[in-house]
Amino acid sequence: MKNKILSLLVDNNPGVLTRIALLFSQKGFNIESMTAATTYNDKITRITIVTNGDDSHMAQMMKQTEKLIEVHSVFALDTSNSLMRELLLLKVAINNGDSSIICDIANAFNAKIIDISHNNLVTELSGMPDIIDRYLNALKDFNILEMSRSGVTALERGDIYHS
Amino acid sequence: MILNGSQILIEVLVEEGIRTIFGYPGGSLLNIYDALYMNKDRIEHILTVDECGACHAADGYARASGKVGVVLATSGPGATNLVTPLATAYMDSVPLVAITGNVTNDLIGKDSFQEVYIAGVTMPVTKHNFVVRKVEDLADTLRRSFEIALSGRKGPVLVDIPKDVTIAKTEFIKVKARKEKENKKIILDKNKIDLVADMINKAKRPVIYFGGGASNASENLRELMTISDIPSVHTIMASGILGYDEPLNLGLLGMHGSVTANKAIDKADVVLAIGTRFSDRVALNTKKFASKAKIIHIDIDASEINKNVKVDFSIVGDINEALDKLLKLINKRENKSWIKELYKWKKEDYKPKENANMITPYKIIDIVCSKAGKDAIYVTDVGQHQMWAAQYIHHIKPRSFLTSGGLGTMGFGYGASIGAKVATKNRHVIHITGDGSFHMNMNETATAVTYNLPIISIIMNNHALGMVRQWQTCFYDKRYSNTDINRKTDYVKVAEGFGAKGFRCTTTKELEDALDLALKEKIPVWIECIIDKDEKVLPMIPSGGTVEDIMVD
């Protein structure tokens, strides 16, 4: 099932993230990834959730979320018309003499090398989620020590805006 | 004026029109109870036997009166004792404000004595909850709680107050009393109303299916049915919204509804669903429910639309407003052939069987209703007795049949009866219960005795956990696992031990005599009625079934 993106604008209150996560869990809705941060108005937080489900599932998810007292608005982003970004930090081992191949791959994807130590290097890549997926796939034969993906954040293109 | 947190609580309660609260003290509530002591003339506090009973009482109070019920419980185990009753209120959309004390701000999160993160525990069973960390936020948080409890689809709200907040001082500013505040209205789409009216006017076999959400809409509903000659069926939560003997009222539908009501929904070509949620006790098979009909759903909660059953048309808004507008567009007409068909089914419908040796549940309820009169309020626990009560009571008025329909909480009954009695003062409160449920909450009789609340408990004793036993009879080849109860409880002696009165009946005459005495008493009365353990609740449609699968023996 194709992933869908929900964008929520909520009160920046302690525990609001817990409430959203709890509701999704309670109703059996799936959270593939979740990012949250305050907006330009520091009383409002934007939460971006990547989920999946058919149309009726999505409709229920949105209506249940809208019922929460601290939720101002919920909208499903049109992924074909949205700007989606994710950040990846990746720590990969380099003691087998792989470092030049790894650097080549990193350069091909425009990933930056942000740290080098005796046995490993760390690359940083930000971009569309599927670029991140392809980068990870390109490096899969190497010894990946640690990685951290931030989860997807997104805005719709053009003259549509929600605040 | 400068007030401390506890005094602010009292002022906001008075502002909200609250004159009675139910509760149980504890360490974290000492300051609040001190303020209650100093304000005895403004707020009445009913002390129950435990917090569970207090919260069920606040719930019964709210159901019987339509106002917000308020319960006060201490931190830790006091607060966790509210979980079941809060979930009970949440499932039945009952407006409650639950106030819990908590340890002081500096002790929160440190596994302190009688500390629990009650906001986290109750998140899934409340409409919303608050932890008030600063006394400056207390007044507005409390006001907001009442607003949330009463707005849209009603429900319970919890406010957790750390002990230091109850003694800290701040400036308190009075605002307008609740009854002077205006409720936010949802604007109805005129085009939708036109379309719905058209569908109803053209329907050949229309049926109205209404639930608890129609509690304040009796008049409009009756008028709609009379003008357009449309019959109705209803859920357990809607008992009493129409009189049981009104000709177009086909009665209860669903798992234990009548054959007529279930057939009507099955054969209908237009179903108007009002203030209801297609629960799994009604729409037992979500794909086949009202499969021949176009379904119109009117409800205040948008998330209920298409949640369980796909409907063809929906209006989100207040029922009375929608019906007011609809009534202007409905044509006067008759549905003679449809009504004739329904009455034919009604004549052939299941009738409860006689029993030569023991009193039957049907007879018990019939006798109780005729003695208790038109003004009585009935409160039930959960199980077979609850279903018989729903089926056979002579429901006449709304808010007179209080039952835990959504959560199905055994032990709801006595506490809720206390709340109902406090709310309605001079009406008879009849508590119908079973030997299983009654053991869960009989100790609240001590509260009823203390406050002179003459609640009459009719204990249908079949020496079994009847409903579960019935399923074991029907679907588990009579393997009665832990459902045959042979407790030695002597209800007459125990009642007297509490300071109440007890009767034991095995015949209808004994029941009639006991009721005649009970209805004059000023103290609570328990009337135990011995019934056959093999009595079944019928008709019955098992889960996943339709009216084709209905069992009548």
Coordinates of N, CA and C in Angstrom, one line a residue, chain A residues 13 15 18-19 22 26-27 56 60 63-64 67-70, chain B residues 120 123-124 127-129 144 148 153 301-303 305 307 310:
Chain A
N13 N 1.5 21.9 23.4 CA 1.3 21.6 24.9 C 2.1 20.4 25.2
G15 N 2.8 16.8 26.1 CA 2.0 15.6 26.0 C 1.2 15.5 24.7
T18 N 2.2 12.6 22.6 CA 1.7 11.4 23.2 C 0.3 11.1 22.8
R19 N -0.5 12.2 22.9 CA -1.9 12.0 22.5 C -2.1 11.5 21.1
L22 N -0.9 8.0 20.8 CA -1.8 7.1 21.5 C -3.0 6.8 20.7
Q26 N -4.3 3.3 19.5 CA -5.6 2.8 20.0 C -6.5 2.4 18.9
K27 N -6.5 3.1 17.8 CA -7.4 2.8 16.6 C -6.7 1.9 15.6
S56 N -10.9 4.9 2.9 CA -11.8 5.0 4.0 C -11.1 5.0 5.4
Q60 N -11.2 8.0 8.2 CA -11.4 7.8 9.7 C -10.3 8.4 10.5
K63 N -10.6 12.1 10.7 CA -11.7 12.5 11.5 C -11.5 12.3 13.0
Q64 N -10.9 11.2 13.3 CA -10.6 10.9 14.7 C -9.6 11.8 15.3
K67 N -10.9 15.3 16.1 CA -11.7 15.3 17.3 C -10.9 15.7 18.5
L68 N -9.6 15.4 18.5 CA -8.8 15.7 19.7 C -8.8 17.2 19.9
I69 N -8.9 17.6 21.2 CA -9.1 19.0 21.6 C -7.9 19.9 21.1
E70 N -6.7 19.3 21.2 CA -5.5 20.1 20.9 C -5.2 20.2 19.4
Chain B
G120 N -1.9 10.1 31.9 CA -1.6 9.1 30.9 C -2.5 7.9 30.9
M123 N -5.9 8.8 29.3 CA -6.0 9.4 28.0 C -7.0 8.7 27.0
P124 N -7.0 7.4 26.9 CA -7.9 6.8 25.9 C -9.3 6.7 26.4
K127 N -12.5 12.4 27.1 CA -12.6 13.3 26.0 C -11.3 14.1 25.9
H128 N -10.9 14.5 27.1 CA -9.6 15.3 27.2 C -9.2 15.2 28.6
N129 N -7.9 15.5 29.0 CA -7.6 15.7 30.4 C -6.5 16.7 30.5
R144 N -12.7 25.4 31.1 CA -12.6 24.7 29.8 C -13.0 23.3 29.9
I148 N -15.7 21.5 27.5 CA -15.5 20.3 26.7 C -16.4 19.2 27.0
R153 N -20.3 16.1 21.1 CA -20.6 14.8 21.7 C -20.1 14.9 23.1
D301 N -21.3 13.9 15.8 CA -19.9 13.5 15.8 C -19.5 13.0 14.4
A302 N -18.7 13.8 13.7 CA -18.4 13.5 12.3 C -17.6 12.2 12.1
S303 N -16.9 11.8 13.2 CA -16.1 10.6 13.1 C -16.9 9.3 13.1
I305 N -19.6 8.9 11.2 CA -20.1 8.7 9.9 C -19.2 7.8 9.1
K307 N -18.0 5.1 10.0 CA -17.0 4.4 10.8 C -17.2 2.9 10.8
K310 N -21.1 1.7 6.1 CA -21.0 2.7 5.0 C -22.5 3.3 4.8

